[in-house]
Short mmCIF file of C-alpha atoms in Angstrom, two decimals:
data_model
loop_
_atom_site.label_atom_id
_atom_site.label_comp_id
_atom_site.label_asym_id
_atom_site.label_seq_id
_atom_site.Cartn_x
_atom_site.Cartn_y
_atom_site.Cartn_z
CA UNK C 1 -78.01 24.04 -9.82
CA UNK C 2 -74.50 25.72 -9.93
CA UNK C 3 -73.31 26.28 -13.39
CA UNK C 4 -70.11 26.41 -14.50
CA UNK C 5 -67.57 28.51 -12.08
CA UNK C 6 -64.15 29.97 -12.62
CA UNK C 7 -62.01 31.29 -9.88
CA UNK C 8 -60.06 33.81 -9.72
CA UNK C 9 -62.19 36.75 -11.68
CA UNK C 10 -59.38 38.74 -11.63
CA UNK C 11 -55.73 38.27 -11.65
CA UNK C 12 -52.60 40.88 -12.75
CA UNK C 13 -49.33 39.07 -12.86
CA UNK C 14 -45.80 39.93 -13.83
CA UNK C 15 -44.15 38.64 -17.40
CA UNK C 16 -42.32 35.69 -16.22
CA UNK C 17 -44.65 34.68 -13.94
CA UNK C 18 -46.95 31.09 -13.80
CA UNK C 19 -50.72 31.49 -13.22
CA UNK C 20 -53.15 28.88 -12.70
CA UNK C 21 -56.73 29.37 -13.24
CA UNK C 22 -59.29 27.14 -12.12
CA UNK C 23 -63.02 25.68 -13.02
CA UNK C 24 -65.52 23.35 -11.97
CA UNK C 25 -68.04 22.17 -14.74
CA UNK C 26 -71.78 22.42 -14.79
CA UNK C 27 -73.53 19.72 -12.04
CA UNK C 28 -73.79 16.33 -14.54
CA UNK C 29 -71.02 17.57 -16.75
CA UNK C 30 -67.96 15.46 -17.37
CA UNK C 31 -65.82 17.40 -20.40
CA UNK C 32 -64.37 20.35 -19.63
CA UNK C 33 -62.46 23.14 -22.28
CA UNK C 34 -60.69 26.16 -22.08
CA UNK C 35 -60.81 29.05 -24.32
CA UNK C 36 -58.66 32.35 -24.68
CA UNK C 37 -60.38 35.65 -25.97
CA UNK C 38 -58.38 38.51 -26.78
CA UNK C 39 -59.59 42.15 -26.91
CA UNK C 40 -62.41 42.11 -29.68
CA UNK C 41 -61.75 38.89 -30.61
CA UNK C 42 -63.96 35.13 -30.44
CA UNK C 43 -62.87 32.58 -27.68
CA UNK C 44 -60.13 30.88 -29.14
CA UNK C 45 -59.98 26.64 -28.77
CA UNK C 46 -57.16 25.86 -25.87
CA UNK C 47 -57.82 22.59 -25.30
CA UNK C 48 -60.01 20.27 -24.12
CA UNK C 49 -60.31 17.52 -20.83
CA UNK C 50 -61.94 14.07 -20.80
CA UNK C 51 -61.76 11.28 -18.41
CA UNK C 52 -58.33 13.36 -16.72
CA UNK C 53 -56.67 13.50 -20.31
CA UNK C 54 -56.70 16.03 -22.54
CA UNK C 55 -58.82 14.70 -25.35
CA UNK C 56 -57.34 17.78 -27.89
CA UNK C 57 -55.67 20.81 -28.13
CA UNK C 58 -55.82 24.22 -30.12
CA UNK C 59 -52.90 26.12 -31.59
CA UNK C 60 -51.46 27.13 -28.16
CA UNK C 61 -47.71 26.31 -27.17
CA UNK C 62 -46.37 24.25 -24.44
CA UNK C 63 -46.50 26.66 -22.16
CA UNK C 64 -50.34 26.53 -21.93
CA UNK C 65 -50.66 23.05 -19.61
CA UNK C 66 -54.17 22.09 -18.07
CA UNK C 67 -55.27 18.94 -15.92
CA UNK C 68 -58.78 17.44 -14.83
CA UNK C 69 -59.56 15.80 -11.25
CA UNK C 70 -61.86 13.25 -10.43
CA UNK C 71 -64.32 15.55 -9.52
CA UNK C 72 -64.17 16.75 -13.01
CA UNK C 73 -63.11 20.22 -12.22
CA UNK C 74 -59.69 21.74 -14.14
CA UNK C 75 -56.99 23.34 -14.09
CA UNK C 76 -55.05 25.91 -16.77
CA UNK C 77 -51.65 26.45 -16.54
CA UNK C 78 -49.33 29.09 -18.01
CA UNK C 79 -45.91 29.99 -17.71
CA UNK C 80 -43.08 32.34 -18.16
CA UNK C 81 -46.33 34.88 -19.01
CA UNK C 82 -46.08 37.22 -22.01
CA UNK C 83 -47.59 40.40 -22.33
CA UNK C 84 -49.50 39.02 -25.37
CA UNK C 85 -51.21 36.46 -22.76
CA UNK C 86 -53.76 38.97 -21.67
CA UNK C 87 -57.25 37.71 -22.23
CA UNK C 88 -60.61 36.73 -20.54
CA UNK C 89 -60.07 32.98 -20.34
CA UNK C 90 -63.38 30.71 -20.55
CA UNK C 91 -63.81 27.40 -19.18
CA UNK C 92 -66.80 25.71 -20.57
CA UNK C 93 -68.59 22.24 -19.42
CA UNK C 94 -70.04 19.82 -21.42
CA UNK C 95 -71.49 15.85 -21.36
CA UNK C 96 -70.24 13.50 -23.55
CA UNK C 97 -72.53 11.09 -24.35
CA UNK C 98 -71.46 8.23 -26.50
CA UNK C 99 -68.57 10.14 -28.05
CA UNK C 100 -70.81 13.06 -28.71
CA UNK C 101 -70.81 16.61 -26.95
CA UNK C 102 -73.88 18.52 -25.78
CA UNK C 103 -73.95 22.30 -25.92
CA UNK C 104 -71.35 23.55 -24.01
CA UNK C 105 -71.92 25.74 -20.99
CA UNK C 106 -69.33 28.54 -20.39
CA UNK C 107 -68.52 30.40 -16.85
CA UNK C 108 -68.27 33.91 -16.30
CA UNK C 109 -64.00 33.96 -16.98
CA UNK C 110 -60.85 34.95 -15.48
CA UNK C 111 -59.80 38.49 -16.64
CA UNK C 112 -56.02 37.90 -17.03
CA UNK C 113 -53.82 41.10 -17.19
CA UNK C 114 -50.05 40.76 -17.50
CA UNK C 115 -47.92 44.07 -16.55
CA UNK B 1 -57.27 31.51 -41.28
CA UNK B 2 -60.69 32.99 -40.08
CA UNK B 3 -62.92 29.90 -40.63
CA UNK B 4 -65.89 31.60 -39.30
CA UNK B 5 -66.81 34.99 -40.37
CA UNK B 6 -69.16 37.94 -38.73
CA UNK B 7 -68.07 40.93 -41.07
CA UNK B 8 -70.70 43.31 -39.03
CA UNK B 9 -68.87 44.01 -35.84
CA UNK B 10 -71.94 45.96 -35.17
CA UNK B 11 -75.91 46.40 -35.61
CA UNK B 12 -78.37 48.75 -34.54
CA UNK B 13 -82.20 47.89 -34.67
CA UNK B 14 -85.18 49.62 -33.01
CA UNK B 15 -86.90 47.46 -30.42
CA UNK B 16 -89.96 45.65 -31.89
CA UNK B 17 -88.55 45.16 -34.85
CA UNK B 18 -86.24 42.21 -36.41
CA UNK B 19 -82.80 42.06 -35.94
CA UNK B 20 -80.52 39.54 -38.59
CA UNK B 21 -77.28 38.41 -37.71
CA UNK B 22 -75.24 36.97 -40.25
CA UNK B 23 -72.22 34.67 -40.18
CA UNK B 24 -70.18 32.46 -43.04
CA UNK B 25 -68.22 29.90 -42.57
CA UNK B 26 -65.33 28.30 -44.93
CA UNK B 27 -64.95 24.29 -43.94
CA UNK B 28 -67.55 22.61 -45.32
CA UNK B 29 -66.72 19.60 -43.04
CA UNK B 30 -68.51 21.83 -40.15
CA UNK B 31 -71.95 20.12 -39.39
CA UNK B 32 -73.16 21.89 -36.20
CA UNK B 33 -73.60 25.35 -35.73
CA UNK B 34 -74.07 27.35 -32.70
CA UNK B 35 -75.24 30.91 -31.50
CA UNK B 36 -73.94 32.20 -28.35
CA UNK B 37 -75.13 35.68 -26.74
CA UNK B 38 -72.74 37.47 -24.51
CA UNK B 39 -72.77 40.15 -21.94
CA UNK B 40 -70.22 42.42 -20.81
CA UNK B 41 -68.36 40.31 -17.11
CA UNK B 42 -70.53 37.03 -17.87
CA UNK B 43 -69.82 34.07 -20.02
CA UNK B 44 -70.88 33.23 -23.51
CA UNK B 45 -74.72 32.28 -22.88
CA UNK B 46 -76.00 29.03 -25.01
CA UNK B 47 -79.18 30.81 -27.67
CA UNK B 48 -79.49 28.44 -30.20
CA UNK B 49 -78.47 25.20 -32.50
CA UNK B 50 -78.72 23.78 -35.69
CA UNK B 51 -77.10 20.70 -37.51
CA UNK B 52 -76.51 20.34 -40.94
CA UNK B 53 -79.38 18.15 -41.68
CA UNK B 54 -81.38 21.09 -41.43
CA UNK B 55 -81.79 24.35 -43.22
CA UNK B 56 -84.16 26.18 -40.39
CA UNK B 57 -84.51 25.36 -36.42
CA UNK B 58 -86.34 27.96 -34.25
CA UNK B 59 -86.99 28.60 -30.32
CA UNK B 60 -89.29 31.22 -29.67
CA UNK B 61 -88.13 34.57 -30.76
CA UNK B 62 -85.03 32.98 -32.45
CA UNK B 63 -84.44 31.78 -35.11
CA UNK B 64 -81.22 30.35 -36.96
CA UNK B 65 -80.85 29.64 -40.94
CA UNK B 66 -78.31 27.50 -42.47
CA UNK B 67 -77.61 27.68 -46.32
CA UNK B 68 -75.19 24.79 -47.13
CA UNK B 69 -74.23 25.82 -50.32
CA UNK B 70 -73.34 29.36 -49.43
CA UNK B 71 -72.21 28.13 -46.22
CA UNK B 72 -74.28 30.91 -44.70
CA UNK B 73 -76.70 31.13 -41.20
CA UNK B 74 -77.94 33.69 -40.35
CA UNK B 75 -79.78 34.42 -36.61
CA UNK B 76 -83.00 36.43 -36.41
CA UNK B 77 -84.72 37.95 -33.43
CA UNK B 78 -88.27 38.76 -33.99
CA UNK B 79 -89.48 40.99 -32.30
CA UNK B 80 -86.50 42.63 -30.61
CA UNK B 81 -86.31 43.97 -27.21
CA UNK B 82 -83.72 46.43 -25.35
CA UNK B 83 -82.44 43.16 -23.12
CA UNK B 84 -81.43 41.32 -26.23
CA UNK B 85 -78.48 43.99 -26.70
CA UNK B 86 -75.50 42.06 -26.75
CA UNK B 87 -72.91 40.65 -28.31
CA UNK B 88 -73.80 37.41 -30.40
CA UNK B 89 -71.38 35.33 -31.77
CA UNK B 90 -71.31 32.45 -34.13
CA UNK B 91 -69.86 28.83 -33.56
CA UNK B 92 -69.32 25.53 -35.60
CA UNK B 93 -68.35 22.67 -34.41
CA UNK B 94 -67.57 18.78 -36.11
CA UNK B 95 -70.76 17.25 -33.95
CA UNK B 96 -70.21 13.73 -35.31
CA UNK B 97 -66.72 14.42 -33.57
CA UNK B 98 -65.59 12.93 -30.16
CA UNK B 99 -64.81 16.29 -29.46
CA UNK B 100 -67.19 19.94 -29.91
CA UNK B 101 -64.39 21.91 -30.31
CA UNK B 102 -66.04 25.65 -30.92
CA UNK B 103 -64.44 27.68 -33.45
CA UNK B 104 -66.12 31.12 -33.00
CA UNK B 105 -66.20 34.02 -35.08
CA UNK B 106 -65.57 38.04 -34.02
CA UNK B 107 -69.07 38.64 -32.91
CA UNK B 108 -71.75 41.20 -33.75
CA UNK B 109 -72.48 44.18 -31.36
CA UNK B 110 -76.15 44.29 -31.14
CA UNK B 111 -77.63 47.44 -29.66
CA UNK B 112 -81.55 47.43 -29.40
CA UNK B 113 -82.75 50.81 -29.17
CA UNK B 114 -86.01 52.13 -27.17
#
């Protein structure tokens, strides 16, 4: 059983730039969220997709965008990249069963490095 | 605002012995807590839960505490072993929520020595 994959592993990009990262949820899993984590820090709350809509969002601006397909996998979106948007970036899968999460499974990141 | 708390960013313990991780929180409205162990180029691994009904839940050489009133839990690994060096961090959640939304604290450096 494939857990929860993120692709790329790596990425550099340029300030200014758009990146999108990508993630496909543990086998059975229908909720998927997105987490940042700076340097030293705890993941850090992006936002969260159920049912293709994002159920709810952390304190991240606009520029942070995400979407879920059928399939349940997801997308994260950012643009016009600051430095400050360096981070490992988690995707983690859940079920949602009756309005209630199970515990949520994380993938391995995306290391995000903006030059 | 730091709603969850690990003031140790580190901990050192000799292998067969325990090793206590300790995390507070500040919203009592939190009624799930989580411990997640991570190691360096993976994910966050799942360790261990417990909701707010309860004070003590355990799963084999883990254990988690919850004190309510101090809004306190603590995580305790008896008896330690070199591959549980890692770093563990705390989570809360609103369970009775339609979302888990994880708020995680710093996380504690645990180094299990020989």
């Amino acid at each position: 059983d494939a857990g929860v994959t993120q692709s790329p592993t790596h990425l550099i990009k340029t300030r200014g730039q758009q990146v999108t990262l990508r993630c496909s949820p543990k086998s059975g899993h229908d909720t998927v969220s997105w987490y940042q984590q700076a340097l030293g820090q705890g993941p850090q709350f992006i936002f969260q997709y159920y049912e293709e809509e994002e159920r709810q969002r952390g304190n991240f601006p606009d520029r942070f965008s995400g979407h879920q397909f059928p399939n349940y996998s997801s997308e994260l979106n950012v643009n016009a990249l600051l430095l400050g948007d360096s981070a490992l970036y988690l995707c983690a899968s859940s079920l949602s069963l009756s309005g209630l999460n199970t515990e949520a499974f994380f993938g391995q990141g995306t290391r995000l490095t903006v030059v | 605002d730091q709603q969850v708390k690990q003031n140790s960013p580190s901990l050192s313990v000799q292998e067969g012995r325990i090793s206590i991780l300790n995390c507070d929180y500040t919203n009592s409205m939190f009624d799930y807590f989580l411990w997640y162990k991570k190691y360096p180029a993976e994910g966050p691994t799942f360790l261990i839960s417990i909701s707010s009904i309860k004070d003590k839940n355990e799963d084999g050489r883990f254990t988690v505490f919850l004190n309510k009133s101090a809004k306190h839990l603590s995580l305790h690994i008896v008896p330690s072993q070199p591959g549980d060096s890692a770093v563990y961090f705390c989570a809360a959640s609103l369970y009775g929520g339609a979302t888990n939304k994880l708020i995680f604290g710093t996380g504690t450096l645990l180094a299990v020595q020989p």
